[in-house]
CSV table of C-alpha atoms in Angstrom, one decimal:
chain,number,residue,atom,x,y,z
A,22,UNK,CA,157.0,63.7,88.9
A,23,UNK,CA,160.2,64.8,89.4
A,24,UNK,CA,160.9,67.4,86.6
A,25,UNK,CA,157.4,68.8,88.4
A,26,UNK,CA,158.9,68.7,92.0
A,27,UNK,CA,162.1,70.5,91.0
A,28,UNK,CA,159.8,73.2,88.9
A,29,UNK,CA,157.9,73.7,91.4
A,30,UNK,CA,160.9,74.4,94.3
A,31,UNK,CA,162.4,76.6,91.6
A,32,UNK,CA,159.1,78.7,91.7
A,33,UNK,CA,158.4,78.4,95.6
A,34,UNK,CA,161.9,80.0,95.7
A,35,UNK,CA,161.6,82.8,93.5
A,36,UNK,CA,158.4,84.2,94.5
A,37,UNK,CA,159.1,84.0,98.1
A,38,UNK,CA,162.4,85.9,96.9
A,39,UNK,CA,160.0,88.8,96.3
A,40,UNK,CA,158.9,89.0,99.1
A,41,UNK,CA,162.7,89.9,100.5
A,42,UNK,CA,162.0,89.6,104.2
A,43,UNK,CA,164.1,86.8,106.4
A,44,UNK,CA,161.6,84.2,107.6
A,45,UNK,CA,161.2,82.1,110.5
A,46,UNK,CA,162.3,78.6,111.1
A,47,UNK,CA,159.7,76.3,110.5
A,48,UNK,CA,159.9,72.6,112.1
A,49,UNK,CA,159.0,70.4,109.6
A,50,UNK,CA,158.0,67.1,111.0
A,51,UNK,CA,155.9,69.2,112.6
A,52,UNK,CA,154.0,71.1,110.0
A,53,UNK,CA,154.4,68.8,106.6
A,54,UNK,CA,151.0,67.2,105.9
A,55,UNK,CA,150.4,64.0,103.7
A,56,UNK,CA,147.3,65.9,101.3
A,57,UNK,CA,146.4,64.2,97.7
A,58,UNK,CA,146.1,66.2,94.8
A,59,UNK,CA,147.1,66.5,91.1
A,60,UNK,CA,148.6,68.2,88.4
A,61,UNK,CA,148.6,66.5,85.3
A,62,UNK,CA,145.4,68.4,84.4
A,63,UNK,CA,146.9,71.2,84.8
A,64,UNK,CA,149.7,69.9,82.7
A,65,UNK,CA,147.1,69.8,79.6
A,66,UNK,CA,145.6,72.5,80.1
A,67,UNK,CA,149.1,74.0,79.6
A,68,UNK,CA,149.7,71.6,76.1
A,69,UNK,CA,146.7,72.5,74.7
A,70,UNK,CA,147.1,76.4,75.6
A,71,UNK,CA,150.4,76.3,73.8
A,72,UNK,CA,149.8,74.1,70.6
A,73,UNK,CA,146.6,76.2,70.8
A,74,UNK,CA,148.5,79.9,70.9
A,75,UNK,CA,151.5,78.7,68.8
A,76,UNK,CA,151.9,79.7,65.2
A,77,UNK,CA,152.2,77.2,62.8
A,78,UNK,CA,155.7,78.2,62.4
A,79,UNK,CA,157.0,78.8,65.7
A,80,UNK,CA,160.6,77.2,66.3
A,81,UNK,CA,160.9,74.0,69.1
A,82,UNK,CA,162.7,76.4,71.4
A,83,UNK,CA,160.0,79.5,71.1
A,84,UNK,CA,157.3,76.7,72.1
A,85,UNK,CA,159.5,74.6,74.8
A,86,UNK,CA,160.1,78.4,76.1
A,87,UNK,CA,155.9,79.2,75.6
A,88,UNK,CA,154.7,75.8,77.7
A,89,UNK,CA,157.9,76.5,80.2
A,90,UNK,CA,155.9,80.0,80.7
A,91,UNK,CA,152.3,78.5,81.3
A,92,UNK,CA,153.6,75.8,82.3
A,93,UNK,CA,155.1,77.8,86.0
A,94,UNK,CA,151.9,80.1,85.6
A,95,UNK,CA,149.7,77.3,85.7
A,96,UNK,CA,151.6,75.5,89.1
A,97,UNK,CA,151.4,79.1,90.4
A,98,UNK,CA,148.2,79.4,90.5
A,99,UNK,CA,146.8,76.0,91.4
A,100,UNK,CA,149.7,76.6,94.5
A,101,UNK,CA,147.6,80.1,95.4
A,102,UNK,CA,144.1,78.9,95.0
A,103,UNK,CA,143.8,75.8,95.8
A,104,UNK,CA,144.5,75.0,99.3
A,105,UNK,CA,145.1,71.2,99.2
A,106,UNK,CA,147.4,71.6,96.2
A,107,UNK,CA,149.9,69.5,97.0
A,108,UNK,CA,152.6,67.0,95.1
A,109,UNK,CA,151.6,63.4,95.6
A,110,UNK,CA,154.5,60.4,94.6
A,111,UNK,CA,153.2,58.5,91.4
A,112,UNK,CA,154.3,55.2,89.7
A,113,UNK,CA,152.7,53.5,86.1
A,114,UNK,CA,149.7,50.8,86.8
A,115,UNK,CA,151.6,47.5,87.4
A,116,UNK,CA,149.2,46.4,84.8
A,117,UNK,CA,150.2,48.9,82.3
A,118,UNK,CA,153.2,48.5,79.1
A,119,UNK,CA,154.5,51.4,81.1
A,120,UNK,CA,154.5,49.9,84.6
A,121,UNK,CA,155.7,46.2,82.9
A,122,UNK,CA,158.5,48.5,81.6
A,123,UNK,CA,159.6,49.9,84.1
A,124,UNK,CA,159.2,47.2,86.3
A,125,UNK,CA,161.3,44.9,84.2
A,126,UNK,CA,163.6,47.8,83.8
A,127,UNK,CA,164.0,48.2,88.4
A,128,UNK,CA,163.9,44.5,88.7
A,129,UNK,CA,167.3,44.2,86.2
A,130,UNK,CA,169.1,46.9,87.6
A,131,UNK,CA,169.0,45.1,91.1
A,132,UNK,CA,170.3,41.0,90.2
A,133,UNK,CA,173.2,43.1,88.2
A,134,UNK,CA,173.9,44.9,92.1
A,135,UNK,CA,173.3,41.7,93.7
A,136,UNK,CA,175.7,40.0,91.1
A,137,UNK,CA,178.1,42.4,91.8
A,138,UNK,CA,177.7,42.6,95.4
A,139,UNK,CA,178.1,38.8,94.8
A,140,UNK,CA,181.3,38.2,93.0
A,141,UNK,CA,184.8,37.8,94.7
A,142,UNK,CA,185.7,39.8,95.5
A,143,UNK,CA,182.4,42.5,95.6
A,144,UNK,CA,182.4,44.6,92.8
A,145,UNK,CA,180.8,48.4,94.4
A,146,UNK,CA,180.7,50.1,90.8
A,147,UNK,CA,177.0,50.5,91.0
A,148,UNK,CA,177.0,50.6,95.2
A,149,UNK,CA,178.8,53.6,94.7
A,150,UNK,CA,176.0,54.9,92.2
A,151,UNK,CA,174.0,54.8,94.0
A,152,UNK,CA,175.4,56.1,97.5
A,153,UNK,CA,176.3,59.3,95.5
A,154,UNK,CA,172.3,59.5,94.5
A,155,UNK,CA,171.6,58.8,97.9
A,156,UNK,CA,173.5,61.8,99.1
A,157,UNK,CA,172.4,64.4,96.7
A,158,UNK,CA,168.6,63.2,97.7
A,159,UNK,CA,169.7,64.1,101.1
A,160,UNK,CA,171.1,67.1,100.7
A,161,UNK,CA,167.8,68.4,98.7
A,162,UNK,CA,166.2,67.9,102.5
A,163,UNK,CA,168.3,69.3,104.6
A,164,UNK,CA,167.6,72.8,105.1
A,165,UNK,CA,169.6,76.5,105.5
A,166,UNK,CA,169.9,75.9,108.7
A,167,UNK,CA,171.1,72.5,108.5
A,168,UNK,CA,174.2,73.9,108.4
A,169,UNK,CA,176.3,71.1,110.9
A,170,UNK,CA,174.4,68.1,109.5
A,171,UNK,CA,174.8,69.1,106.3
A,172,UNK,CA,178.4,69.8,106.9
A,173,UNK,CA,178.8,66.1,108.5
A,174,UNK,CA,177.1,64.7,105.8
A,175,UNK,CA,179.9,65.9,103.4
A,176,UNK,CA,182.7,64.5,105.2
A,177,UNK,CA,180.9,60.6,106.0
A,178,UNK,CA,179.7,60.6,102.4
A,179,UNK,CA,182.7,61.6,100.7
A,180,UNK,CA,182.7,60.1,97.6
A,181,UNK,CA,186.3,60.1,97.2
A,182,UNK,CA,187.3,58.5,100.4
A,183,UNK,CA,184.2,55.6,99.5
A,184,UNK,CA,186.2,54.9,96.1
A,185,UNK,CA,189.3,54.9,97.9
A,186,UNK,CA,187.2,52.4,100.8
A,187,UNK,CA,186.4,50.3,97.7
A,188,UNK,CA,189.6,50.0,95.7
A,189,UNK,CA,191.3,48.6,99.4
A,190,UNK,CA,188.4,46.0,100.1
A,191,UNK,CA,187.7,48.6,103.2
A,192,UNK,CA,183.8,50.0,102.3
A,193,UNK,CA,181.8,49.0,105.2
A,194,UNK,CA,178.1,48.7,103.4
A,195,UNK,CA,176.4,48.3,106.5
A,196,UNK,CA,177.8,51.0,108.2
A,197,UNK,CA,176.8,54.1,105.9
A,198,UNK,CA,173.6,52.2,105.7
A,199,UNK,CA,172.6,52.6,109.2
A,200,UNK,CA,174.3,56.2,108.8
A,201,UNK,CA,171.7,57.1,106.4
A,202,UNK,CA,169.3,55.5,108.0
A,203,UNK,CA,169.4,58.1,111.1
A,204,UNK,CA,169.9,60.9,108.7
A,205,UNK,CA,166.5,60.1,107.0
A,206,UNK,CA,165.5,59.5,110.7
A,207,UNK,CA,166.5,62.6,111.8
A,208,UNK,CA,164.7,64.5,108.6
A,209,UNK,CA,161.6,62.8,108.0
A,210,UNK,CA,157.8,63.9,108.7
A,211,UNK,CA,156.5,61.8,111.6
A,212,UNK,CA,154.2,60.1,108.4
A,213,UNK,CA,157.3,58.0,107.3
A,214,UNK,CA,158.4,57.7,110.9
A,215,UNK,CA,157.6,53.7,110.7
A,216,UNK,CA,158.5,53.5,107.3
A,217,UNK,CA,162.4,54.2,108.5
A,218,UNK,CA,161.9,52.1,111.7
A,219,UNK,CA,161.8,49.2,108.3
A,220,UNK,CA,164.5,50.0,106.8
A,221,UNK,CA,166.7,49.5,110.1
A,222,UNK,CA,165.2,45.4,110.4
A,223,UNK,CA,166.2,44.8,106.2
A,224,UNK,CA,169.4,42.8,106.6
A,225,UNK,CA,170.2,42.0,102.7
A,226,UNK,CA,171.7,45.6,101.5
A,227,UNK,CA,170.3,44.8,98.7
A,228,UNK,CA,166.7,45.2,99.5
A,229,UNK,CA,167.2,47.5,102.5
A,230,UNK,CA,169.1,50.3,98.7
A,231,UNK,CA,165.9,49.3,97.4
A,232,UNK,CA,163.9,51.0,100.2
A,233,UNK,CA,165.9,53.2,101.6
A,234,UNK,CA,165.2,54.8,97.6
A,235,UNK,CA,162.3,54.4,97.6
A,236,UNK,CA,161.3,56.2,101.2
A,237,UNK,CA,163.6,59.0,100.0
A,238,UNK,CA,161.5,59.9,96.8
A,239,UNK,CA,158.2,60.2,99.8
A,240,UNK,CA,160.5,62.9,101.5
A,241,UNK,CA,161.1,64.4,99.3
A,242,UNK,CA,157.7,64.7,97.9
A,243,UNK,CA,156.4,65.5,101.7
A,244,UNK,CA,159.5,68.5,101.6
A,245,UNK,CA,158.0,70.4,99.0
A,246,UNK,CA,154.7,69.5,100.1
A,247,UNK,CA,155.9,71.1,103.5
A,248,UNK,CA,157.7,74.5,101.5
A,249,UNK,CA,154.2,75.0,99.4
A,250,UNK,CA,152.6,75.0,103.2
A,251,UNK,CA,155.3,77.1,104.5
A,252,UNK,CA,155.5,79.9,101.9
A,253,UNK,CA,151.6,79.8,100.6
A,254,UNK,CA,150.5,82.6,102.8
A,255,UNK,CA,153.6,84.8,101.4
A,256,UNK,CA,152.8,83.8,98.1
A,257,UNK,CA,149.3,84.5,98.5
A,258,UNK,CA,151.2,88.3,98.4
A,259,UNK,CA,152.9,87.9,95.9
A,260,UNK,CA,150.5,86.0,93.5
A,261,UNK,CA,149.0,88.9,91.8
A,262,UNK,CA,152.1,90.2,90.8
A,263,UNK,CA,153.3,87.2,89.6
A,264,UNK,CA,150.4,85.8,87.8
A,265,UNK,CA,149.9,89.0,85.7
A,266,UNK,CA,153.6,89.4,84.2
A,267,UNK,CA,153.7,86.2,83.3
A,268,UNK,CA,150.7,86.2,81.8
A,269,UNK,CA,151.9,89.2,80.4
A,270,UNK,CA,155.5,87.6,78.8
A,271,UNK,CA,152.4,85.1,77.1
A,272,UNK,CA,150.6,88.2,74.9
A,273,UNK,CA,154.2,89.4,74.5
A,274,UNK,CA,155.5,86.4,72.4
A,275,UNK,CA,151.9,86.0,71.0
A,276,UNK,CA,149.5,88.8,70.8
A,277,UNK,CA,147.1,86.8,70.1
A,278,UNK,CA,146.9,84.7,73.0
A,279,UNK,CA,143.4,87.1,74.6
A,280,UNK,CA,141.3,85.7,71.2
A,281,UNK,CA,139.0,83.2,72.6
A,282,UNK,CA,138.8,86.2,75.5
A,283,UNK,CA,137.6,88.7,73.4
A,284,UNK,CA,134.8,86.5,72.0
A,285,UNK,CA,133.4,85.4,75.6
A,286,UNK,CA,133.6,89.0,76.3
A,287,UNK,CA,131.8,89.7,72.8
A,288,UNK,CA,129.2,87.4,73.3
A,289,UNK,CA,128.2,88.2,77.4
A,290,UNK,CA,128.0,92.3,76.2
A,291,UNK,CA,125.5,91.5,73.2
A,292,UNK,CA,123.4,89.2,76.1
A,293,UNK,CA,123.8,92.2,78.6
A,294,UNK,CA,122.7,94.6,76.1
A,295,UNK,CA,119.9,92.5,75.4
A,296,UNK,CA,118.7,92.5,78.6
A,297,UNK,CA,118.9,95.9,79.5
A,298,UNK,CA,116.7,96.5,76.4
A,299,UNK,CA,114.5,94.0,77.2
A,300,UNK,CA,113.5,95.3,81.4
A,301,UNK,CA,113.5,98.9,79.4
A,302,UNK,CA,110.3,101.4,77.6
A,303,UNK,CA,111.5,101.8,74.9
A,304,UNK,CA,113.2,98.9,72.4
A,305,UNK,CA,115.8,101.5,70.9
A,306,UNK,CA,119.2,100.8,71.8
A,307,UNK,CA,119.9,104.6,71.1
A,308,UNK,CA,117.6,105.2,74.8
A,309,UNK,CA,119.4,103.3,77.2
A,310,UNK,CA,122.8,104.0,78.3
A,311,UNK,CA,126.2,102.5,78.5
A,312,UNK,CA,126.1,98.9,79.8
A,313,UNK,CA,127.8,98.4,82.9
A,314,UNK,CA,131.7,96.7,82.5
A,315,UNK,CA,131.3,94.9,85.9
A,316,UNK,CA,128.0,93.7,84.7
A,317,UNK,CA,129.5,92.8,81.4
A,318,UNK,CA,131.7,90.7,82.6
A,319,UNK,CA,129.7,89.3,85.8
A,320,UNK,CA,127.5,88.0,82.9
A,321,UNK,CA,130.5,86.9,81.1
A,322,UNK,CA,131.4,84.7,84.4
A,323,UNK,CA,127.6,83.3,84.9
A,324,UNK,CA,128.6,82.0,80.6
A,325,UNK,CA,131.0,79.8,82.4
A,326,UNK,CA,129.1,78.1,84.8
A,327,UNK,CA,127.2,77.0,80.4
A,328,UNK,CA,130.0,76.3,79.0
A,329,UNK,CA,129.3,73.4,76.0
A,330,UNK,CA,131.8,71.1,77.2
A,331,UNK,CA,133.1,70.1,73.1
A,332,UNK,CA,133.5,74.1,73.0
A,333,UNK,CA,137.4,74.6,72.6
A,334,UNK,CA,137.2,78.0,72.5
A,335,UNK,CA,137.3,78.8,76.3
A,336,UNK,CA,138.6,81.8,77.8
A,337,UNK,CA,142.4,82.0,77.7
A,338,UNK,CA,142.3,83.6,81.4
A,339,UNK,CA,139.8,81.2,82.7
A,340,UNK,CA,142.0,77.9,80.9
A,341,UNK,CA,143.5,77.3,84.2
A,342,UNK,CA,140.5,77.5,86.3
A,343,UNK,CA,137.9,75.7,83.9
A,344,UNK,CA,138.4,72.2,85.4
A,345,UNK,CA,137.0,74.0,89.1
A,346,UNK,CA,134.2,76.1,87.3
A,347,UNK,CA,133.4,72.9,85.4
A,348,UNK,CA,133.4,70.8,88.7
A,349,UNK,CA,131.4,74.2,90.6
A,350,UNK,CA,128.6,73.6,87.4
A,351,UNK,CA,127.9,70.0,87.8
A,352,UNK,CA,127.8,70.1,91.4
A,353,UNK,CA,124.8,73.2,90.5
A,354,UNK,CA,122.7,71.0,87.8
A,355,UNK,CA,123.1,68.6,91.2
A,356,UNK,CA,121.2,70.7,93.2
A,357,UNK,CA,119.1,72.3,90.6
A,358,UNK,CA,117.2,69.0,90.1
A,359,UNK,CA,117.6,68.0,93.4
A,360,UNK,CA,115.2,71.1,94.6
A,361,UNK,CA,113.2,70.1,91.8
A,362,UNK,CA,112.3,66.9,92.4
A,363,UNK,CA,111.6,68.1,96.3
A,364,UNK,CA,109.0,70.7,95.1
A,365,UNK,CA,107.6,69.0,93.1
A,366,UNK,CA,107.5,65.9,96.0
A,367,UNK,CA,106.0,68.2,98.6
A,368,UNK,CA,103.8,69.7,95.9
A,369,UNK,CA,102.3,66.3,95.9
A,370,UNK,CA,102.6,65.1,99.4
A,371,UNK,CA,101.3,68.3,101.1
A,372,UNK,CA,102.9,69.2,103.9
A,373,UNK,CA,101.7,66.2,106.5
A,374,UNK,CA,104.0,64.2,105.2
A,375,UNK,CA,107.0,66.8,104.1
A,376,UNK,CA,107.2,68.6,108.0
A,377,UNK,CA,107.6,64.8,109.2
A,378,UNK,CA,110.9,64.5,111.9
A,379,UNK,CA,113.7,63.3,109.4
A,380,UNK,CA,111.8,62.6,106.2
A,381,UNK,CA,112.9,65.8,104.0
A,382,UNK,CA,116.9,64.5,104.9
A,383,UNK,CA,116.1,60.8,104.2
A,384,UNK,CA,114.2,62.1,101.2
A,385,UNK,CA,117.4,64.1,100.1
A,386,UNK,CA,119.9,61.5,101.0
A,387,UNK,CA,117.9,59.0,98.3
A,388,UNK,CA,118.1,61.7,95.5
A,389,UNK,CA,121.6,62.5,96.3
A,390,UNK,CA,122.2,58.5,95.8
A,391,UNK,CA,120.0,57.9,92.6
A,392,UNK,CA,120.8,61.2,90.1
A,393,UNK,CA,124.4,61.4,91.5
A,394,UNK,CA,127.0,60.6,89.1
A,395,UNK,CA,124.3,60.6,85.8
A,396,UNK,CA,122.9,64.3,86.2
A,397,UNK,CA,125.3,65.3,83.6
A,398,UNK,CA,124.1,62.9,80.8
A,399,UNK,CA,120.7,62.3,79.5
A,400,UNK,CA,120.5,58.7,79.2
A,401,UNK,CA,121.8,58.2,82.0
A,402,UNK,CA,119.9,60.4,84.2
A,403,UNK,CA,115.9,59.3,82.0
A,404,UNK,CA,116.4,55.6,84.0
A,405,UNK,CA,117.8,57.4,87.3
A,406,UNK,CA,114.8,59.0,87.3
A,407,UNK,CA,112.2,56.5,87.0
A,408,UNK,CA,113.9,54.3,89.8
A,409,UNK,CA,113.9,57.5,92.0
A,410,UNK,CA,110.1,57.8,91.6
A,411,UNK,CA,109.6,54.4,92.6
A,412,UNK,CA,111.6,54.9,95.6
A,413,UNK,CA,110.0,58.5,96.5
A,414,UNK,CA,106.9,57.1,96.3
A,415,UNK,CA,107.7,54.4,98.6
A,416,UNK,CA,108.6,56.7,101.0
A,417,UNK,CA,106.1,59.4,100.7
A,418,UNK,CA,103.6,56.7,101.5
A,419,UNK,CA,105.0,54.9,104.2
A,420,UNK,CA,105.3,58.5,105.6
A,421,UNK,CA,101.5,59.4,105.2
A,422,UNK,CA,101.1,56.4,106.5
A,423,UNK,CA,103.1,56.1,109.8
A,424,UNK,CA,100.6,59.5,110.2
A,425,UNK,CA,97.3,57.8,109.4
A,426,UNK,CA,96.8,58.9,106.9
A,427,UNK,CA,96.4,56.9,103.3
A,428,UNK,CA,97.9,56.5,100.7
A,429,UNK,CA,98.4,58.9,97.6
A,430,UNK,CA,95.9,58.2,95.4
A,431,UNK,CA,97.2,55.9,92.0
A,432,UNK,CA,96.4,59.2,89.7
A,433,UNK,CA,99.0,61.6,91.9
A,434,UNK,CA,101.2,59.1,91.9
A,435,UNK,CA,101.4,58.8,88.0
A,436,UNK,CA,101.6,61.9,87.9
A,437,UNK,CA,104.0,62.4,89.9
A,438,UNK,CA,106.7,60.4,88.5
A,439,UNK,CA,105.6,61.7,85.2
A,440,UNK,CA,106.8,65.3,86.6
A,441,UNK,CA,109.9,63.7,87.6
A,442,UNK,CA,110.9,62.1,84.4
A,443,UNK,CA,110.1,65.7,82.9
A,444,UNK,CA,113.1,66.3,84.6
A,445,UNK,CA,114.9,64.9,81.7
A,446,UNK,CA,114.7,68.0,79.4
A,447,UNK,CA,116.2,70.9,80.4
A,448,UNK,CA,113.6,73.2,79.3
A,449,UNK,CA,111.2,71.8,82.3
A,450,UNK,CA,109.8,74.2,83.3
A,451,UNK,CA,110.0,72.7,86.8
A,452,UNK,CA,114.0,73.1,85.8
A,453,UNK,CA,113.9,76.1,84.6
A,454,UNK,CA,112.1,78.1,87.4
A,455,UNK,CA,114.8,76.4,90.0
A,456,UNK,CA,117.9,77.2,87.8
A,457,UNK,CA,117.0,81.0,86.7
A,458,UNK,CA,116.7,81.2,91.0
A,459,UNK,CA,119.7,80.0,91.6
A,460,UNK,CA,121.6,81.9,88.7
A,461,UNK,CA,119.9,84.9,91.0
A,462,UNK,CA,121.1,84.0,93.8
A,463,UNK,CA,125.0,83.0,92.3
A,464,UNK,CA,124.7,86.7,90.3
A,465,UNK,CA,123.2,88.7,93.5
A,466,UNK,CA,126.4,87.2,95.4
A,467,UNK,CA,129.2,88.5,92.2
A,468,UNK,CA,127.2,91.7,92.5
A,469,UNK,CA,127.1,92.6,96.6
A,470,UNK,CA,130.5,90.8,97.5
A,471,UNK,CA,130.8,90.0,101.3
A,472,UNK,CA,128.7,93.1,101.7
A,473,UNK,CA,125.8,91.3,100.5
A,474,UNK,CA,126.0,88.2,99.9
A,475,UNK,CA,122.1,87.1,98.3
A,476,UNK,CA,118.3,87.6,98.4
A,477,UNK,CA,116.2,85.3,100.6
A,478,UNK,CA,115.6,81.8,99.2
A,479,UNK,CA,112.7,80.6,99.0
A,480,UNK,CA,110.5,77.2,98.7
A,481,UNK,CA,113.2,74.2,98.0
A,482,UNK,CA,116.1,76.2,98.0
A,483,UNK,CA,115.6,76.4,101.8
A,484,UNK,CA,116.3,72.9,101.6
A,485,UNK,CA,120.1,72.6,99.5
A,486,UNK,CA,121.4,76.5,100.8
A,487,UNK,CA,123.8,74.8,102.6
A,488,UNK,CA,125.8,73.4,99.5
A,489,UNK,CA,124.3,75.7,97.4
A,490,UNK,CA,126.5,78.9,99.4
A,491,UNK,CA,128.9,76.5,99.4
A,492,UNK,CA,129.1,76.5,95.6
A,493,UNK,CA,128.3,80.0,95.2
A,494,UNK,CA,131.4,81.2,97.8
A,495,UNK,CA,133.3,79.3,95.7
A,496,UNK,CA,132.3,80.3,92.6
A,497,UNK,CA,133.2,83.9,93.9
A,498,UNK,CA,136.0,83.8,94.9
A,499,UNK,CA,137.1,82.4,91.7
A,500,UNK,CA,135.6,85.5,90.1
A,501,UNK,CA,137.5,88.1,92.4
A,502,UNK,CA,140.6,86.3,91.8
A,503,UNK,CA,140.5,85.8,88.2
A,504,UNK,CA,139.1,89.8,88.0
A,505,UNK,CA,142.2,91.7,90.2
A,506,UNK,CA,145.0,89.5,88.2
A,507,UNK,CA,143.3,90.3,85.1
A,508,UNK,CA,141.3,93.2,85.2
A,509,UNK,CA,143.9,95.2,82.3
A,510,UNK,CA,143.6,92.6,80.2
A,511,UNK,CA,140.1,92.7,80.2
A,512,UNK,CA,139.3,96.9,80.0
A,513,UNK,CA,141.4,97.8,77.2
A,514,UNK,CA,138.5,94.9,75.2
A,515,UNK,CA,135.6,96.1,77.5
A,516,UNK,CA,136.5,99.3,76.1
A,517,UNK,CA,136.2,98.5,72.5
A,518,UNK,CA,133.4,96.3,72.9
A,519,UNK,CA,131.2,99.3,75.1
A,520,UNK,CA,132.4,103.0,74.3
A,521,UNK,CA,132.7,104.6,70.6
A,522,UNK,CA,136.0,105.3,70.1
A,523,UNK,CA,136.2,109.0,71.6
A,524,UNK,CA,134.6,107.7,74.4
A,525,UNK,CA,136.9,104.4,74.7
A,526,UNK,CA,139.5,106.6,77.2
A,527,UNK,CA,137.3,108.0,79.5
A,528,UNK,CA,136.0,103.5,80.1
A,529,UNK,CA,135.6,102.1,83.0
A,530,UNK,CA,137.6,99.2,84.6
A,531,UNK,CA,136.9,96.7,85.2
A,532,UNK,CA,137.7,95.9,88.4
């Protein structure tokens, strides 16, 4: 965790230096936020990327250098793309091996400190080391404008003077702790005020030092998150240049770093060429003009929403966004299922029930509750759809009865349950139809950008339009940023795929 934090500060400062403009001071206590986001998945993807792209003969130093480069790239990308990105203090689970070992080691250290302070005369060797670490942590929390506070900290926590006081048995540990708490109170974010105040009530020196360390650790994390939040606007201005430069470094060290990307674009180009031929009157490829590079790239991005989780040959240029794209794909599958269920239900029960106030909302709530978490696994989806059929029939009959109508005939009920059960199949006609319309919606967003959002949503898709638009907007933003950063890497690949050797020089840019 501390390694990530240190790396984050260095990276943020390096990117900030690119701006090279003096900035106004920012009030840390007012701006700091306590959000929750983990970087573990990004780190794991970095390691996978490094090991998969490195030749067997690569030296340990080159592997470490490459890992560091990819890790910095991933960290910068996460800060820019994820608006809620922040670090969160982490500790191992108490019932895990790591947690038990950590607890034993920490307890042994604090017990040793207790024995030293209880000895006659007291032994302050461990305490002096802790005070030095506390001083270092406090210094890391100071802003450049805190010159007076920095000088005061050096004066009060003068380690040479403290060692002399220890030698002469004149060390006042309580007074030093009181000063440290006062400094913490002036530097901490408002969210930490109660914990800092609680330190003043602790009289036991060992317990006090232990809690000071704990709160300082959280304050350091707060400071890093504050730095990220305050400098994010400047990072956004430099992000494209920085990510492109870092990826170029990786390319120079490992030229094969675009193998998966090339295969990904090649598959999209083949699909796009087939689609163009299918829409043409002539089946001959020679009778068609060149396939658009933009269309190929859009189709390639759309393919990412249907990527096989077992396929590890994910395009390198999109690897840092795989978790986000997979999450969007799952949301889309849920919306497709929800719209399919709504279409089948409204078709069976007619307009009387579906037009009732609150009926569709209650129906959607039931669909989401029963299908959430099971829509990605076929075995669980079957059982969920069976239970959903019973629930929907009950709600439909209640709605019809409330209007004085008759409940659905048994044949209609059995038909509806059977139709809903059949939705677990990816080849289901209704599910396929809704999926195609969703694909068209996303495709239009990629093609039109902000000027032309999408064609009009019809039928059951209108009922999920808010969620669908939200997912589409998130997808469009990811695609736009990726295209901007990696366009120069895509262009030569697309020229080779789409244009004859003599025409490659004049091929269109993928951006």
